[in-house]
Short mmCIF file of C-alpha atoms in Angstrom, two decimals:
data_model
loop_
_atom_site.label_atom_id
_atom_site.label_comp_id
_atom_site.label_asym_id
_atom_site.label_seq_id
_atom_site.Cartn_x
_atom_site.Cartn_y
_atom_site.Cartn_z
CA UNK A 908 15.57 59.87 9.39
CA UNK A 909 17.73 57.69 7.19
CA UNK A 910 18.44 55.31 10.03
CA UNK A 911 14.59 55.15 10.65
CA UNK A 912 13.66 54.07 6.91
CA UNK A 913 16.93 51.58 6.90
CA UNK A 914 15.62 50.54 10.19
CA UNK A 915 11.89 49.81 9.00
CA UNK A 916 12.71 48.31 5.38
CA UNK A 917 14.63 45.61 7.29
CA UNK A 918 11.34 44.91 9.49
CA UNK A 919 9.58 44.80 6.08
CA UNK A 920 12.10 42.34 5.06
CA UNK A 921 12.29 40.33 7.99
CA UNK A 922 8.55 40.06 8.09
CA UNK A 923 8.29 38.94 4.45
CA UNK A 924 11.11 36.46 5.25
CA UNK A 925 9.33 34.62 8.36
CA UNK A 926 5.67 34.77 5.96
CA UNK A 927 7.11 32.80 3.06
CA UNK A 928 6.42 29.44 3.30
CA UNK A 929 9.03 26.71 3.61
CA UNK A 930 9.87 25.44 0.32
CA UNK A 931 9.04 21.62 -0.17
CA UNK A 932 11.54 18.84 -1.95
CA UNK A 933 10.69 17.18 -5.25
CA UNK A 934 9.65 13.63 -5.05
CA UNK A 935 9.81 10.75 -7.75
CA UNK A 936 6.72 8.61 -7.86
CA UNK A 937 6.43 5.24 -8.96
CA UNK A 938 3.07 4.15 -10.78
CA UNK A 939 2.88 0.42 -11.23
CA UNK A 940 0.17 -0.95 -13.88
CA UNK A 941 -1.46 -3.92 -16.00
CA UNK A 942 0.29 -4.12 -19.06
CA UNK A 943 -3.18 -5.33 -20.59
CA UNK A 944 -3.81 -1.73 -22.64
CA UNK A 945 -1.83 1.37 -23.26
CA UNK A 946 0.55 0.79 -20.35
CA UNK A 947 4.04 -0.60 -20.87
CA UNK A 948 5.40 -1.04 -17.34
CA UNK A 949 6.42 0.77 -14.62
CA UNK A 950 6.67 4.85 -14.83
CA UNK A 951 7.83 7.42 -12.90
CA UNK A 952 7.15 11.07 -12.44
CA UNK A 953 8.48 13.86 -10.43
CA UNK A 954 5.87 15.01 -7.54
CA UNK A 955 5.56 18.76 -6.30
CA UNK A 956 5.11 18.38 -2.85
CA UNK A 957 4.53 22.43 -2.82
CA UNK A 958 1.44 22.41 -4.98
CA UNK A 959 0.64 19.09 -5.57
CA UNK A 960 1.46 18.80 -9.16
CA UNK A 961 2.18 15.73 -10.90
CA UNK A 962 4.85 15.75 -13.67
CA UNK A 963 7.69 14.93 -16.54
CA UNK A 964 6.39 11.37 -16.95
CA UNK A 965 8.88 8.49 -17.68
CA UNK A 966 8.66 5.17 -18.78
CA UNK A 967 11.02 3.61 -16.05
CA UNK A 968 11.01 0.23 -16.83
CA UNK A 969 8.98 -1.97 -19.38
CA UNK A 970 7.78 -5.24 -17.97
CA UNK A 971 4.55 -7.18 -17.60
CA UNK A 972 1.70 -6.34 -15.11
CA UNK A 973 4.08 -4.47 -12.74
CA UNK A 974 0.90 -4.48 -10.28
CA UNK A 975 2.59 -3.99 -7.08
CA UNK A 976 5.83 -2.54 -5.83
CA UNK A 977 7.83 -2.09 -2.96
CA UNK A 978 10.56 0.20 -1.82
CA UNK A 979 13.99 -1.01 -0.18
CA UNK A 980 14.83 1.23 3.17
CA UNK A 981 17.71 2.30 1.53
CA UNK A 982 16.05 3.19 -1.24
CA UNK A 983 18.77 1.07 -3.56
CA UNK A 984 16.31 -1.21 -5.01
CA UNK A 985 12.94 -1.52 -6.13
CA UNK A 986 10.79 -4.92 -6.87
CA UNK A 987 8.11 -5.21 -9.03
CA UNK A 988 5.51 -8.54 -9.33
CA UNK A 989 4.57 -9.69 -12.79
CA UNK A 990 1.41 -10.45 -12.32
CA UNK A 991 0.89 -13.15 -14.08
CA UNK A 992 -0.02 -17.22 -14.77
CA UNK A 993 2.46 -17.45 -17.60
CA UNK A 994 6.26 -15.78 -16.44
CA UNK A 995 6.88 -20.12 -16.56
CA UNK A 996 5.37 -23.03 -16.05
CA UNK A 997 4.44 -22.57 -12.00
CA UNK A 998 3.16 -18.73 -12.50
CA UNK A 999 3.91 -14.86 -12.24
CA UNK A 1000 7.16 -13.78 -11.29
CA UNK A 1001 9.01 -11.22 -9.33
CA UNK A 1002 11.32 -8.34 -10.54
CA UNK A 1003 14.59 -6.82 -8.88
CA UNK A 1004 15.23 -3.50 -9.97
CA UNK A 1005 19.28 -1.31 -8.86
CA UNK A 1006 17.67 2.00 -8.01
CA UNK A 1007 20.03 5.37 -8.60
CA UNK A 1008 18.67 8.51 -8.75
CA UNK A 1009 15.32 7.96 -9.77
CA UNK A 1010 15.99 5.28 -12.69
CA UNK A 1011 15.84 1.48 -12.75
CA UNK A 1012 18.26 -0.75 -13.55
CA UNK A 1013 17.20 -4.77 -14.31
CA UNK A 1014 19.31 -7.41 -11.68
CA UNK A 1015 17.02 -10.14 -12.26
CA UNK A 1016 13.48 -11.88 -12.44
CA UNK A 1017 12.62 -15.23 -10.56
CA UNK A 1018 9.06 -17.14 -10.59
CA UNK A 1019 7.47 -16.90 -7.57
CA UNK A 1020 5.76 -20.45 -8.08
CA UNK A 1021 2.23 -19.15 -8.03
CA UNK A 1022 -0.16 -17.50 -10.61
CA UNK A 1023 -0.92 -13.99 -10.35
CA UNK A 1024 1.32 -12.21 -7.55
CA UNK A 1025 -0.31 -9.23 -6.26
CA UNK A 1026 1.34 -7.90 -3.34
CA UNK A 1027 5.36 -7.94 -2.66
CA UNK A 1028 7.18 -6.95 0.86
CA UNK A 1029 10.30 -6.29 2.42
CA UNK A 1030 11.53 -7.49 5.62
CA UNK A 1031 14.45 -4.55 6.13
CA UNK A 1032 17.02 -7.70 7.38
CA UNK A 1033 17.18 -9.21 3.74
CA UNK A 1034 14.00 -10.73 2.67
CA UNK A 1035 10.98 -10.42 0.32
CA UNK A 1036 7.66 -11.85 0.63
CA UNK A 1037 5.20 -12.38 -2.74
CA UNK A 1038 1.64 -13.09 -2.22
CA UNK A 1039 0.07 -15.21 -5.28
CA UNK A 1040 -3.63 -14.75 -5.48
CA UNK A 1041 -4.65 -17.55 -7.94
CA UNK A 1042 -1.75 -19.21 -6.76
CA UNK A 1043 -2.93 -19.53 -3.04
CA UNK A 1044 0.53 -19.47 -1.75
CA UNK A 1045 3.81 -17.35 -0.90
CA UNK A 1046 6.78 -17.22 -1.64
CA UNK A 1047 9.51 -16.02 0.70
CA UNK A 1048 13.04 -14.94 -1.10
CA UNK A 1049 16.53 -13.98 0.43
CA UNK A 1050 18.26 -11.32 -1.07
CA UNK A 1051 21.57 -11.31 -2.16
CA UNK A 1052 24.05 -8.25 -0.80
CA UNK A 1053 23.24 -6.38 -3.59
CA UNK A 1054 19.44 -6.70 -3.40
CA UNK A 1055 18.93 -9.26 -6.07
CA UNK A 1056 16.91 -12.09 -5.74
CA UNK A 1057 18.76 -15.53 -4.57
CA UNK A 1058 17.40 -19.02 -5.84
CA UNK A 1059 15.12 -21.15 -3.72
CA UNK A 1060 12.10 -19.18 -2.25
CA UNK A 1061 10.15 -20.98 0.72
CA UNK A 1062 6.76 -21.69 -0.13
CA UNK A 1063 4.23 -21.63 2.25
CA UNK A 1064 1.15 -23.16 0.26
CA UNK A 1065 -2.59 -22.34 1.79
CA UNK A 1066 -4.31 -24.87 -0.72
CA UNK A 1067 -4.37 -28.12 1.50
CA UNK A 1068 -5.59 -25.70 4.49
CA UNK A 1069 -9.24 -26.12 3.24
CA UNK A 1070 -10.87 -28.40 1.46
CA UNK A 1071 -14.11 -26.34 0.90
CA UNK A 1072 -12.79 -23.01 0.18
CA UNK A 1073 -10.14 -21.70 -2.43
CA UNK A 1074 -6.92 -20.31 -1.14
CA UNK A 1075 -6.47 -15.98 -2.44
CA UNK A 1076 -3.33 -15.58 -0.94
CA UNK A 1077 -3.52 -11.52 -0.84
CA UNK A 1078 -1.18 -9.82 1.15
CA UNK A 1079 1.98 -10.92 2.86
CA UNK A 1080 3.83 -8.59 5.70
CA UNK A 1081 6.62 -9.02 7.73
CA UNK A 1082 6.15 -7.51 11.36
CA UNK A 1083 8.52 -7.82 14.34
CA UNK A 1084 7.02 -11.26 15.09
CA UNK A 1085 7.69 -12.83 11.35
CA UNK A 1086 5.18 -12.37 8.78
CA UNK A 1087 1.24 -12.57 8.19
CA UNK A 1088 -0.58 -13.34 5.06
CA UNK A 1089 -4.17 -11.94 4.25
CA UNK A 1090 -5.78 -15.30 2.47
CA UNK A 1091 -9.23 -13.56 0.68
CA UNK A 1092 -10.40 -17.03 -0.36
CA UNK A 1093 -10.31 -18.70 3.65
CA UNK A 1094 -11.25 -15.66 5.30
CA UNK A 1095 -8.34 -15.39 7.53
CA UNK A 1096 -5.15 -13.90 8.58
CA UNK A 1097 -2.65 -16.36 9.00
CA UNK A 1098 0.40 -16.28 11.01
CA UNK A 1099 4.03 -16.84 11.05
CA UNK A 1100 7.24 -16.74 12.99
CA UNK A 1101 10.85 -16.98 12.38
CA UNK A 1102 12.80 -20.62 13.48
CA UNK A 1103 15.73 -21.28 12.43
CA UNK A 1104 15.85 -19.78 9.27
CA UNK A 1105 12.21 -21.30 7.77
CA UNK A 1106 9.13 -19.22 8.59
CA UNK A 1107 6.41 -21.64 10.60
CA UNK A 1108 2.76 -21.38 11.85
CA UNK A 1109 2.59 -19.25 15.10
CA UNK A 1110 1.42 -20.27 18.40
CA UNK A 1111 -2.16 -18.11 17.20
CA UNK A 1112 -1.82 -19.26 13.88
CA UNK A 1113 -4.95 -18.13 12.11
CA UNK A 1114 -7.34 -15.11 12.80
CA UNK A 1115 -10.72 -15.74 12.07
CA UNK A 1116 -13.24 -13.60 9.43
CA UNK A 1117 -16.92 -13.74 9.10
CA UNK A 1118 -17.88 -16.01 5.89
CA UNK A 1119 -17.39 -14.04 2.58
CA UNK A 1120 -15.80 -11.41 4.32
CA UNK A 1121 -12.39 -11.70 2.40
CA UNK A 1122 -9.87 -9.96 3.70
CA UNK A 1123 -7.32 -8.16 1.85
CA UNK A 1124 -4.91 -5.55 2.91
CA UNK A 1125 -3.73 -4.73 6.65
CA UNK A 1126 -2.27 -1.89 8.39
CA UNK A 1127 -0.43 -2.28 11.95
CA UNK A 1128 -1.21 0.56 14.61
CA UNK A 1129 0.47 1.60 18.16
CA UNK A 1130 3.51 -0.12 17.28
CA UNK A 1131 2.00 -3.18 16.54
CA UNK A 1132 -0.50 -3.25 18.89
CA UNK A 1133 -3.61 -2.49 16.73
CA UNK A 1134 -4.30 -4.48 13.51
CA UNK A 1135 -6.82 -2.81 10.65
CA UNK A 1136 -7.70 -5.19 7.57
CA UNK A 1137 -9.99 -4.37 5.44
CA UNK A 1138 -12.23 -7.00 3.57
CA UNK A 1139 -12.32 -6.93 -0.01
CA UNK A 1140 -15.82 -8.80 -0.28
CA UNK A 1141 -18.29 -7.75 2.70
CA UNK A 1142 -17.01 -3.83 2.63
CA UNK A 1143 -15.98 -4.24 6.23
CA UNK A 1144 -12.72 -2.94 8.10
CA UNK A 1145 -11.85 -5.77 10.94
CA UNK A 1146 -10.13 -4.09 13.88
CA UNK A 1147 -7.69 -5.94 16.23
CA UNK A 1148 -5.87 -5.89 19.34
CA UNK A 1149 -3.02 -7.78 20.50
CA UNK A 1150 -3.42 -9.25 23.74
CA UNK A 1151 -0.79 -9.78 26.89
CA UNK A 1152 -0.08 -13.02 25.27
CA UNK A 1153 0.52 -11.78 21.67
CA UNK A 1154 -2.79 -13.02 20.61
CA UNK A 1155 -4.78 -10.78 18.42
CA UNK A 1156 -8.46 -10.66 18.93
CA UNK A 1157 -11.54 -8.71 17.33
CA UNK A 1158 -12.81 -5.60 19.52
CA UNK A 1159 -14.85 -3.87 16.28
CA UNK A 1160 -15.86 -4.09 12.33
CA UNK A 1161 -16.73 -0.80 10.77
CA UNK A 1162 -18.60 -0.69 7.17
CA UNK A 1163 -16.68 1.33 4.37
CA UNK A 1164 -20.01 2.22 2.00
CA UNK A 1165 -22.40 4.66 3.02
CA UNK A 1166 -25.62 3.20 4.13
CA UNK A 1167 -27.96 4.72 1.37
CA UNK A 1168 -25.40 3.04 -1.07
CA UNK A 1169 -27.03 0.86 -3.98
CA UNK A 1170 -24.89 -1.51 -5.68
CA UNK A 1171 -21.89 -3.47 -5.94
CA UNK A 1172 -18.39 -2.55 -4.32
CA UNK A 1173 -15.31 -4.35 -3.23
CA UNK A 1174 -12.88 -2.74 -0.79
CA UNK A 1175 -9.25 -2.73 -2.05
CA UNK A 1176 -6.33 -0.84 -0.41
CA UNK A 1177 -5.58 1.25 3.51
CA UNK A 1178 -3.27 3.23 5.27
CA UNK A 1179 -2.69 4.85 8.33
CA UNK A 1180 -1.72 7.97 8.62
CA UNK A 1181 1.90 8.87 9.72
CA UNK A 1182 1.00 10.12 13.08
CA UNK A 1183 -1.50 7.10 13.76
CA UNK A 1184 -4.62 9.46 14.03
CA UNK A 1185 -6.26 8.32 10.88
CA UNK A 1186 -7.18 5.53 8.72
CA UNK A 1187 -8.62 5.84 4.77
CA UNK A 1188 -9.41 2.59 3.09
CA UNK A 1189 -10.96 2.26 -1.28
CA UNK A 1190 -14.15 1.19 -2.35
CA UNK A 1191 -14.41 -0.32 -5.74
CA UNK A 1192 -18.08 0.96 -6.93
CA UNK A 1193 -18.47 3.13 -4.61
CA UNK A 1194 -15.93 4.81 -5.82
CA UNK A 1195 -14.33 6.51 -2.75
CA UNK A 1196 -11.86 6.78 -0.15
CA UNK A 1197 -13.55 6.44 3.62
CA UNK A 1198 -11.65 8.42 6.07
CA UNK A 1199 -11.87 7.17 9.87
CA UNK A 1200 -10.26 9.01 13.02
CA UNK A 1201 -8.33 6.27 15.20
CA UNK A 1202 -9.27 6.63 19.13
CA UNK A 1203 -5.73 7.05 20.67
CA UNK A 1204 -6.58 5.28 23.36
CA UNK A 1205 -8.83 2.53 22.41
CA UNK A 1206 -7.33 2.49 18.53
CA UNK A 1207 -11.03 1.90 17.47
CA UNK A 1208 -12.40 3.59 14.32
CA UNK A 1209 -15.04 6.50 14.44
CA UNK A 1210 -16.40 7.73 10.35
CA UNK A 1211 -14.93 11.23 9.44
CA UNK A 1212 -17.05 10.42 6.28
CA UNK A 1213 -16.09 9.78 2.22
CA UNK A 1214 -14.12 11.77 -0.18
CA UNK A 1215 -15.03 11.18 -4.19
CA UNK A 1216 -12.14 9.28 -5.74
CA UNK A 1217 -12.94 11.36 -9.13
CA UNK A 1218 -12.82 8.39 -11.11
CA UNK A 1219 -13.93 4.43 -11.15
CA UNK A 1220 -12.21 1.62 -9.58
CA UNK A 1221 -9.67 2.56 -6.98
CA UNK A 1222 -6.88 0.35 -6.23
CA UNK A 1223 -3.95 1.25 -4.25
CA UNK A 1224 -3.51 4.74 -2.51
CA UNK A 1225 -0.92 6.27 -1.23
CA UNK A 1226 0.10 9.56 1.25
CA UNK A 1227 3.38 11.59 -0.13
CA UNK A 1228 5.98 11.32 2.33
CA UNK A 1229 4.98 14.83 3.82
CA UNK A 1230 1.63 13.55 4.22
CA UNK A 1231 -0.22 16.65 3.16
CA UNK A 1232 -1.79 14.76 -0.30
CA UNK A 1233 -3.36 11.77 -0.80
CA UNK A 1234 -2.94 10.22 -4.31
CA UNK A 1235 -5.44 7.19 -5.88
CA UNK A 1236 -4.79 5.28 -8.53
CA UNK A 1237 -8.33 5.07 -10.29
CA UNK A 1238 -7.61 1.97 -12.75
CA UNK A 1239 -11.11 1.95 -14.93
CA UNK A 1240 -11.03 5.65 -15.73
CA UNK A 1241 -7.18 5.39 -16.48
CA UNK A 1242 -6.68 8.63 -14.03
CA UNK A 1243 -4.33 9.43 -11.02
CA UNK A 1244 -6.18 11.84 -8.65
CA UNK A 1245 -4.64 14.21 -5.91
CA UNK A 1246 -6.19 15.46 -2.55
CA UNK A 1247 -4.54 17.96 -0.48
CA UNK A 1248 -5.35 16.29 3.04
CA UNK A 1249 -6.12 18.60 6.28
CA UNK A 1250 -3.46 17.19 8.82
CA UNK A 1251 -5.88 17.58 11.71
CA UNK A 1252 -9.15 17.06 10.58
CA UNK A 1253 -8.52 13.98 8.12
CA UNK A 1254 -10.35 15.17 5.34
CA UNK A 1255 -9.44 15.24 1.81
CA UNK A 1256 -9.87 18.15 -0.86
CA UNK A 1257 -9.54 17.34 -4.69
CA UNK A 1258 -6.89 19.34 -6.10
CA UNK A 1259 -5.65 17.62 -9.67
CA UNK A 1260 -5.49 14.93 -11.27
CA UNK A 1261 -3.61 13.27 -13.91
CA UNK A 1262 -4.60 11.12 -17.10
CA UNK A 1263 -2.17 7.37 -17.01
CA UNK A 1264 -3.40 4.42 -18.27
CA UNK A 1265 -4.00 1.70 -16.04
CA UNK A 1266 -2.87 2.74 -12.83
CA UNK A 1267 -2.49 0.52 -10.06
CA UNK A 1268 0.21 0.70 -7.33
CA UNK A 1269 1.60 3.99 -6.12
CA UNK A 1270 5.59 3.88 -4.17
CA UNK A 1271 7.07 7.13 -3.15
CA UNK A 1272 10.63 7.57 -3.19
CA UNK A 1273 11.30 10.05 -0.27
#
């Protein structure tokens, strides 16, 4: 009899051992802001990944309209813009952060030779690109063996491309073939390759946008394959496909508002998903994060539908690195909101959110 309870309270046990749920890691999270209110800089909190709770806020690193940040692979070293007209005489400037355990350390600050930078990116083999939006040019920065900015970016200046229309240099990202710049103001996608040492036009050198469509962020799919950018202007999502001779052409544009939508809205930020299966993209006004299911053969969009960002004036987004939560960073409403996201279906559920002034650009550290 004895053996027979011993017997069944370690089946209870082993039971309640295989039921209880795997327990999650911590995760610092990076908010980036505009300095232009209550914010000082950049701050950090520690993310729950088990329940999706956002806490012990930290002021990480006072600095000026840290709008946009990036990650190094290694997670050593973060880099903040300062986005700016008046870091000197050219424009905003760019910030190089030592990164240990969660806290910054200053290396150094250079101009990136252009007013208002709004997007920085890392290469992984030692470089850094800066997009200046007023600016309507980018600068391209080695980086020293310790991850601090070296003297003498490259410029590559989009102002003498058109004489009509006003350069928005918007996004710059490196890819395996060199790097491509979102311009908002010409309505393209320009591109660039790697030659001895200098980046230079590529062979397709521009990708063309309806009028007033200005485009703004980009997402690569199927290993580079498919390209998603989403226009700020015309509330469009541009899809992409790279060709057998590495050209990219247009095979769809999707809308991001709802049709019985009334009123103005401006797309801002997108991701894919980690598994490639779906894309979400912000509307401005609208106030909402679109969610789209990816075709896995065609890579063409099909609407899931709209989640409620639970606050005005989305900017950047961004999935936890498990990539069970979405978080938006709603800057008018001063608000950072949290979705639990259903790994199969797409869709998002509000869970929490979390009063910080003037939130703009959310970086995991995983």
């Amino acid at each position: 009899m004895k053996k027979i309870i011993l017997a069944g309270l370690a089946a209870v046990l082993a039971i309640a051992c295989a039921e209880k749920p795997e327990e999650k890691p911590m995760y610092t999270l990076f908010v980036g802001t505009y300095t232009d209110g209550d914010s000082e800089g950049i701050y950090t909190y520690t993310f729950d990944a088990n329940t999706g709770e956002l806490s012990n806020q930290k002021l990480a690193a006072k600095l000026s309209n840290p709008s946009y940040l990036a990650i190094s692979k290694d997670k050593k070293n973060l880099y903040a813009v300062q986005e700016t007209a008046d870091f000197d005489s050219l424009g905003g400037g760019v910030t190089a952060f030592k990164l240990k355990e969660g806290v910054l350390e200053l290396q150094n600050s250079m101009g990136t030779q252009g007013a208002h930078p709004c997007h920085v990116s890392l290469s992984g083999d030692g470089h850094l690109a800066v997009a200046n939006y007023t600016g309507g040019n980018v600068a391209l920065f080695s980086l020293n063996d310790d991850g601090s900015l070296a003297d003498d970016p490259q410029i590559i200046d989009h102002k003498p491309l058109d004489s009509v229309k006003t350069s928005h240099a918007h996004m710059a990202q490196f890819n395996a073939d060199g790097i491509m710049v979102t311009d908002l103001g010409l309505d393209a996608v320009k591109r660039y390759n790697k030659k001895n040492g200098e980046f230079v036009p590529a062979e397709q050198y521009s990708l063309p946008f309806e009028d007033g469509a200005g485009p703004r962020h980009f997402s690569f799919g199927n290993n580079g394959k498919m390209l998603y950018v989403i226009n700020e202007l015309n509330s469009t999502i541009s899809v992409f496909e790279k060709d057998v001779d590495e050209n990219y052409k247009e095979v769809q544009v999707v809308p991001t508002l709802d049709a019985g939508f009334d009123g103005e809205s401006f797309c801002a930020d997108l991701h894919l998903s980690a598994d490639g299966k779906f894309l979400y993209g912000s509307n401005r006004g609208e106030n909402t994060i679109v969610i789209f299911a990816v075709d896995p053969t065609s890579g063409q969009l099909d609407l899931i539908g709209r989640e409620s960002v639970r606050g005005d004036w989305p900017r950047n987004f961004s999935m936890d690195p498990t990539g069970e939560y979405l978080l938006v960073a709603n800057k008018k409403t001063s608000n950072i909101a949290v979705f639990k996201r259903d790994m199969e279906k797409g869709t998002l559920t509000f869970l929490n959110e979390t009063k910080h002034p003037n939130p703009v650009c959310l970086a995991f550290l995983d």
